[in-house]
Amino acid sequence: MTFPRIRVSGGAVDRGESYGRQAKDRILRSVEIYQGLFLKYGWTWEAARDHARQYLTPIEALSPQYIEELGGIARGSGLPFNDVLAMNVRTELIFAAKARLAREQRGECSSFAILPARSVTGHTVIGQNWDWLPDCADSLVVLEAVQDDGPAFVTVVEAGLLAKTGMNAFGIGLATNALVTDADAGESGAPYHVLLRAILDAQNVTDAYRVLLNHRRSSSANYLVAHADGIAMDIEAAPGDFGRLFVWTAEHGLILHTNHFRSPNLPVGDVSIWAMPDTQIRLARLNDLTAPTDTPLDVDEFQRILADHANFPDGVCCHVDARRAPLDRSATVGSVIMDLDERALWLASGTPCVAPYERLDYADFLRAPAGIRQTATVS
């Protein structure tokens, strides 16, 4: 199985409609999956759709074009707008309930960024394993967007959602991890997946940071942002404003993150450690696999690291644990590695121990917009 590539262009409405048409079958699969998952957390589909509307104002504050994109996706796929909106705020619905229910859940993602000083090629490399509901592999796509009003970008994402892991024409790369605290209550604020979309419009790491600084956030999350300039920043975010952002920079040319806050003295309770108990084990394993600290790393080495099975089935390469109920199961549904200098993306469509990495070259597609300083050599 290889995730389909969806290419769109034009203004926000046109891009959304084209995305909706081309990915319709997978978007409908996303709806089917989330109807079942929302019900597990006490949301009927109708209630989830209604509740999702409280996020419209924060989304519009990020950019009205994101509302237009969502509307276009709905029209293109033939779905009601609120269905598409509910999927794009699924983190706010699910993780708020997760914090309230305080019950152990599936593991999530393992991410990394390599800076030039630690890279075999001298390039900036970023990526992650994406661990989520195994059925979601049926809904993933590679969305390739040329915007009239922003940089071209590529994102590996659940069909119908605006963005997830990806990179843009300015040289920005983005990986991410779910986090959850006792402050995740589903209150109105900028939704996680829309914030990811906004970061993929950023020109540099400072702009990406401003997205999180300037908008009150509804949910906890980790945002690992890098640039082809050779800069990377990891931003742990709890719900709230700029006072609940915690920044990490590279140590020995490397940033690693899983699904818990590394920051001490949090003003909120980190439910992540309890809800996803494999997170600390995965981070320790990543540290072991990247030692010693002066060892150069490259794409090939991280392909091996991301296929690691220590602590199976709850390893860096995560597999289904048949002892768990179906909606509590997790697996690595995809693995992404991006060389920001080359604008190249390696994608394993499934667990990377089995699924081969396919190289997708975007050197021509992700050219910096006219008038913007080209900070990295695109080969």
Coordinates of C-alpha atoms in Angstrom, one line a residue:
M1 CA 0.0 0.0 0.0
T2 CA 1.3 3.5 -0.9
F3 CA -0.6 6.5 0.3
P4 CA -2.1 8.4 -2.7
R5 CA -0.6 11.8 -3.7
I6 CA -3.2 14.6 -4.0
R7 CA -2.0 17.8 -5.8
V8 CA -4.0 21.0 -5.5
S9 CA -3.5 24.6 -6.5
G10 CA -5.2 28.0 -6.6
G11 CA -7.0 29.9 -3.9
A12 CA -8.2 28.5 -0.6
V13 CA -11.7 27.4 -1.9
D14 CA -10.3 25.9 -5.1
R15 CA -7.6 24.0 -3.3
G16 CA -10.2 22.7 -0.8
E17 CA -12.7 21.6 -3.4
S18 CA -10.0 19.8 -5.4
Y19 CA -8.7 18.1 -2.3
G20 CA -12.2 17.0 -1.3
R21 CA -12.9 15.6 -4.8
Q22 CA -9.6 13.7 -5.2
A23 CA -9.6 12.3 -1.7
K24 CA -13.3 11.7 -1.3
D25 CA -13.2 8.0 -0.6
R26 CA -10.5 8.4 2.0
I27 CA -12.3 11.4 3.6
L28 CA -15.4 9.3 3.9
R29 CA -13.2 6.6 5.6
S30 CA -12.0 9.3 8.0
V31 CA -15.6 10.1 8.9
E32 CA -16.4 6.4 9.5
I33 CA -13.4 6.0 11.8
Y34 CA -14.0 9.1 13.9
Q35 CA -17.7 8.4 14.3
G36 CA -16.7 5.3 16.2
L37 CA -13.9 6.9 18.1
F38 CA -15.9 9.9 19.2
L39 CA -18.6 7.6 20.5
K40 CA -16.0 5.9 22.7
Y41 CA -15.3 9.2 24.3
G42 CA -19.0 10.0 24.8
W43 CA -19.6 12.1 21.7
T44 CA -22.4 11.2 19.3
W45 CA -21.5 12.4 15.8
E46 CA -24.2 15.0 15.9
A47 CA -22.9 16.3 19.3
A48 CA -19.3 16.4 18.0
R49 CA -20.4 18.3 14.9
D50 CA -22.3 20.9 17.0
H51 CA -19.5 21.3 19.5
A52 CA -16.9 21.7 16.8
R53 CA -18.5 25.1 15.8
Q54 CA -17.1 26.8 18.9
Y55 CA -13.7 26.6 17.2
L56 CA -14.7 28.6 14.1
T57 CA -13.8 32.0 15.6
P58 CA -10.3 30.9 16.8
I59 CA -9.7 29.3 13.3
E60 CA -10.8 32.5 11.6
A61 CA -8.4 34.5 13.9
L62 CA -5.5 32.3 12.6
S63 CA -6.6 32.9 9.0
P64 CA -10.0 33.2 7.2
Q65 CA -8.5 31.1 4.4
Y66 CA -8.5 28.1 6.6
I67 CA -12.3 28.3 7.0
E68 CA -12.5 28.6 3.2
E69 CA -10.3 25.5 2.8
L70 CA -12.5 23.5 5.1
G71 CA -15.6 24.7 3.2
G72 CA -14.0 23.7 0.0
I73 CA -13.1 20.2 1.3
A74 CA -16.7 19.8 2.4
R75 CA -18.1 20.8 -1.0
G76 CA -15.6 18.7 -2.9
S77 CA -16.3 15.6 -0.9
G78 CA -20.0 16.1 -0.7
L79 CA -20.0 16.3 3.1
P80 CA -21.7 18.8 5.4
F81 CA -19.2 21.5 6.6
N82 CA -19.6 20.5 10.2
D83 CA -18.4 17.0 9.4
V84 CA -15.1 18.3 8.0
L85 CA -14.8 20.7 10.9
A86 CA -15.3 18.0 13.5
M87 CA -12.5 15.9 12.0
N88 CA -10.2 18.9 12.1
V89 CA -10.8 19.4 15.8
R90 CA -10.7 15.7 16.7
T91 CA -7.8 16.3 19.1
E92 CA -9.8 18.8 21.1
L93 CA -12.7 16.4 21.3
I94 CA -10.7 13.2 22.0
F95 CA -8.0 14.5 24.3
A96 CA -10.3 16.6 26.4
A97 CA -12.3 13.5 27.0
K98 CA -9.1 11.5 27.6
A99 CA -8.0 13.9 30.3
R100 CA -11.5 13.7 31.9
L101 CA -11.7 10.0 31.7
A102 CA -8.1 9.6 33.0
R103 CA -7.6 6.2 31.4
E104 CA -4.6 4.7 29.7
Q105 CA -4.7 5.1 25.9
R106 CA -2.7 4.2 22.9
G107 CA 0.8 5.4 22.3
E108 CA 1.5 8.2 19.8
C109 CA 4.5 9.5 17.9
S110 CA 8.3 9.6 18.0
S111 CA 10.0 12.6 16.3
F112 CA 13.5 13.9 15.7
A113 CA 15.5 16.7 14.1
I114 CA 19.1 16.5 13.0
L115 CA 21.1 19.8 12.6
P116 CA 23.9 20.2 10.0
A117 CA 26.7 19.7 12.7
R118 CA 25.4 16.2 13.4
S119 CA 24.3 15.3 9.9
V120 CA 26.5 13.2 7.6
T121 CA 25.5 15.4 4.6
G122 CA 25.6 18.7 6.5
H123 CA 21.8 19.1 5.9
T124 CA 18.9 19.7 8.2
V125 CA 16.8 16.5 8.5
I126 CA 13.5 16.2 10.4
G127 CA 10.9 13.4 10.7
Q128 CA 8.8 11.0 12.8
N129 CA 6.9 7.8 13.2
W130 CA 3.2 8.5 13.3
D131 CA 1.5 6.1 15.7
W132 CA -2.3 6.2 15.7
L133 CA -5.4 4.0 15.1
P134 CA -4.3 1.2 12.7
D135 CA -7.5 1.8 10.6
C136 CA -6.3 5.4 9.9
A137 CA -3.7 4.0 7.5
D138 CA -6.8 3.6 5.1
S139 CA -7.3 7.4 5.2
L140 CA -3.8 8.9 4.8
V141 CA -2.8 10.9 1.8
V142 CA 0.2 13.0 0.7
L143 CA -1.2 16.5 0.1
E144 CA 0.8 18.6 -2.3
A145 CA -0.5 22.2 -2.4
V146 CA 0.5 25.2 -4.5
Q147 CA -1.1 28.3 -2.9
D148 CA -2.0 31.6 -4.6
D149 CA -1.7 33.2 -1.2
G150 CA 1.2 31.4 0.5
P151 CA 4.1 29.0 0.1
A152 CA 3.7 25.6 -1.6
F153 CA 3.7 22.8 1.0
V154 CA 3.6 19.1 1.3
T155 CA 2.0 17.3 4.2
V156 CA 1.3 13.6 5.1
V157 CA -2.2 13.8 6.6
E158 CA -5.4 12.1 7.3
A159 CA -7.8 12.8 4.4
G160 CA -10.0 15.8 5.2
L161 CA -7.7 17.3 7.7
L162 CA -5.7 20.5 6.9
A163 CA -2.2 19.4 7.8
K164 CA 0.1 17.1 9.9
T165 CA 3.8 16.4 9.3
G166 CA 5.3 18.3 6.3
M167 CA 7.5 20.9 4.8
N168 CA 7.1 24.1 2.8
A169 CA 8.8 26.1 0.0
F170 CA 10.5 28.4 2.6
G171 CA 12.5 25.5 4.0
I172 CA 10.3 24.9 7.1
G173 CA 9.9 21.3 8.3
L174 CA 7.4 20.2 10.8
A175 CA 7.0 17.1 13.0
T176 CA 4.6 16.7 15.9
N177 CA 3.6 14.7 19.0
A178 CA 0.4 14.5 20.9
L179 CA 0.5 15.6 24.6
V180 CA -2.3 15.7 27.1
T181 CA -2.6 17.5 30.5
D182 CA -5.2 17.9 33.1
A183 CA -5.9 21.3 31.6
D184 CA -7.1 19.8 28.3
A185 CA -10.8 20.5 28.7
G186 CA -11.8 21.2 25.1
E187 CA -12.2 24.9 25.7
S188 CA -12.4 27.3 22.8
G189 CA -9.0 28.1 21.3
A190 CA -7.0 27.5 18.2
P191 CA -7.2 23.8 17.3
Y192 CA -4.1 21.6 17.0
H193 CA -4.4 20.6 13.4
V194 CA -5.2 24.1 12.2
L195 CA -2.1 25.3 14.1
L196 CA -0.1 22.7 12.2
R197 CA -1.5 24.1 8.9
A198 CA -0.6 27.7 10.0
I199 CA 3.0 26.6 10.8
L200 CA 3.3 25.3 7.2
D201 CA 2.7 28.8 6.1
A202 CA 5.6 30.1 8.1
Q203 CA 8.7 31.7 6.5
N204 CA 11.1 30.9 9.3
V205 CA 11.3 29.3 12.7
T206 CA 10.4 32.6 14.4
D207 CA 7.3 32.9 12.4
A208 CA 6.3 29.4 13.4
Y209 CA 6.9 30.2 17.0
R210 CA 4.8 33.4 16.7
V211 CA 1.8 31.3 15.5
L212 CA 1.8 29.6 18.9
L213 CA 2.7 32.7 20.9
N214 CA 0.0 34.9 19.4
H215 CA -3.0 32.5 19.6
R216 CA -4.6 30.9 22.6
R217 CA -4.5 27.2 22.1
S218 CA -7.2 24.7 23.0
S219 CA -5.1 21.6 23.3
S220 CA -1.7 20.4 24.4
A221 CA 0.8 19.3 21.7
N222 CA 4.5 19.2 20.8
Y223 CA 5.6 21.1 17.7
L224 CA 9.1 20.3 16.4
V225 CA 10.0 22.9 13.8
A226 CA 13.2 23.1 11.7
H227 CA 14.5 25.1 8.8
A228 CA 17.0 24.5 6.0
D229 CA 19.1 27.3 7.5
G230 CA 20.2 24.7 10.1
I231 CA 17.9 25.9 12.9
A232 CA 15.4 23.8 15.0
M233 CA 13.2 24.5 17.9
D234 CA 11.0 22.1 19.9
I235 CA 7.9 23.8 21.4
E236 CA 5.9 22.0 24.1
A237 CA 2.5 23.6 24.4
A238 CA -0.1 23.2 27.1
P239 CA -3.6 24.7 26.6
G240 CA -3.6 28.5 27.0
D241 CA -1.5 31.5 26.0
F242 CA 2.2 32.2 25.5
G243 CA 2.9 31.5 29.2
R244 CA 2.3 27.8 28.6
L245 CA 4.9 27.3 25.9
F246 CA 8.2 25.5 26.8
V247 CA 11.1 25.6 24.3
W248 CA 13.9 23.1 23.8
T249 CA 16.8 23.5 21.4
A250 CA 19.2 20.9 20.0
E251 CA 21.7 19.1 22.2
H252 CA 24.7 17.7 20.4
G253 CA 23.0 18.7 17.1
L254 CA 19.9 16.6 17.8
I255 CA 16.3 17.0 19.1
L256 CA 14.3 14.0 20.1
H257 CA 10.7 13.9 21.4
T258 CA 7.9 11.5 22.2
N259 CA 4.6 12.0 24.0
H260 CA 5.4 13.6 27.4
F261 CA 6.6 17.0 28.5
R262 CA 10.3 17.2 29.1
S263 CA 9.9 20.6 30.7
P264 CA 10.1 20.7 34.5
N265 CA 7.9 22.7 36.8
L266 CA 4.8 22.6 34.6
P267 CA 1.9 24.7 35.8
V268 CA -0.4 21.8 34.8
G269 CA -0.4 18.1 35.4
D270 CA 1.2 16.0 32.6
V271 CA -1.4 13.3 32.0
S272 CA 0.7 12.1 29.0
I273 CA 3.1 10.0 31.2
W274 CA 0.2 8.0 32.6
A275 CA -2.0 7.9 29.5
M276 CA 0.8 6.8 27.2
P277 CA 3.3 5.0 29.5
D278 CA 5.5 3.8 26.6
T279 CA 6.5 7.4 25.9
Q280 CA 9.4 7.6 28.3
I281 CA 10.7 4.2 27.1
R282 CA 10.6 5.3 23.5
L283 CA 12.5 8.5 24.3
A284 CA 15.2 6.6 26.2
R285 CA 15.5 4.1 23.4
L286 CA 15.9 7.0 20.8
N287 CA 18.7 8.4 23.0
D288 CA 20.4 5.0 23.2
L289 CA 20.2 4.5 19.4
T290 CA 21.6 7.9 18.6
A291 CA 24.6 7.6 21.0
P292 CA 27.4 8.4 21.2
T293 CA 26.7 12.1 20.9
D294 CA 29.5 12.7 18.3
T295 CA 28.2 10.1 15.9
P296 CA 27.1 11.6 12.5
L297 CA 23.5 10.6 11.5
D298 CA 21.8 10.4 8.2
V299 CA 18.6 9.4 6.5
D300 CA 19.6 5.8 6.2
E301 CA 20.5 5.5 9.9
F302 CA 17.1 7.0 11.0
Q303 CA 15.3 4.6 8.7
R304 CA 16.9 1.9 10.8
I305 CA 16.2 3.7 14.1
L306 CA 12.5 4.3 13.3
A307 CA 12.1 0.5 12.6
D308 CA 13.4 -0.4 16.1
H309 CA 11.3 -3.0 17.9
A310 CA 12.7 -2.9 21.4
N311 CA 9.8 -3.1 24.0
F312 CA 7.7 -4.7 21.3
P313 CA 4.8 -4.1 20.5
D314 CA 5.2 -0.6 22.1
G315 CA 8.5 0.3 20.5
V316 CA 9.6 3.2 18.3
C317 CA 8.1 1.1 15.5
C318 CA 4.8 0.4 17.1
H319 CA 2.7 -2.7 16.4
V320 CA -0.9 -3.6 17.3
D321 CA -1.2 -5.1 20.7
A322 CA -4.0 -7.7 20.3
R323 CA -4.7 -7.8 24.0
R324 CA -6.2 -4.3 23.8
A325 CA -9.7 -3.4 22.6
P326 CA -9.8 -2.4 18.9
L327 CA -10.3 1.4 19.6
D328 CA -7.4 1.3 22.2
R329 CA -4.9 -0.2 19.7
S330 CA -2.1 1.7 18.1
A331 CA 0.4 1.1 15.3
T332 CA 2.8 3.1 13.3
V333 CA 0.6 4.1 10.3
G334 CA 3.3 5.9 8.5
S335 CA 6.9 7.1 8.8
V336 CA 8.3 10.4 7.4
I337 CA 11.8 11.7 7.0
M338 CA 12.5 15.1 5.3
D339 CA 15.8 16.6 4.1
L340 CA 15.0 20.3 4.1
D341 CA 18.0 21.3 2.0
E342 CA 17.1 18.9 -0.8
R343 CA 13.4 19.3 -0.3
A344 CA 13.1 15.5 -0.3
L345 CA 10.7 13.4 1.6
W346 CA 11.0 9.6 2.4
L347 CA 7.7 8.0 3.2
A348 CA 7.0 4.5 4.6
S349 CA 3.3 3.8 4.1
G350 CA 2.9 1.6 7.2
T351 CA 5.3 0.2 9.8
P352 CA 8.8 1.0 8.6
C353 CA 10.1 -2.4 9.6
V354 CA 8.0 -3.8 6.6
A355 CA 7.0 -0.9 4.4
P356 CA 9.9 0.4 2.2
Y357 CA 10.7 4.1 2.3
E358 CA 9.9 5.8 -1.0
R359 CA 11.8 8.9 -1.8
L360 CA 9.6 11.8 -3.1
D361 CA 11.6 14.7 -4.6
Y362 CA 10.1 18.2 -4.3
A363 CA 13.1 20.3 -5.3
D364 CA 11.1 21.9 -8.1
F365 CA 7.8 21.8 -6.4
L366 CA 9.0 23.5 -3.2
R367 CA 10.9 26.5 -4.6
A368 CA 11.0 29.5 -2.4
P369 CA 8.5 32.2 -3.4
A370 CA 9.8 35.1 -5.5
G371 CA 11.3 37.8 -3.5
I372 CA 12.2 35.5 -0.6
R373 CA 15.9 34.9 0.2
Q374 CA 16.8 31.4 -0.7
T375 CA 18.6 30.2 2.4
A376 CA 19.5 26.7 1.4
T377 CA 20.8 25.1 -1.7
V378 CA 18.0 23.0 -3.3
S379 CA 19.7 20.3 -5.3

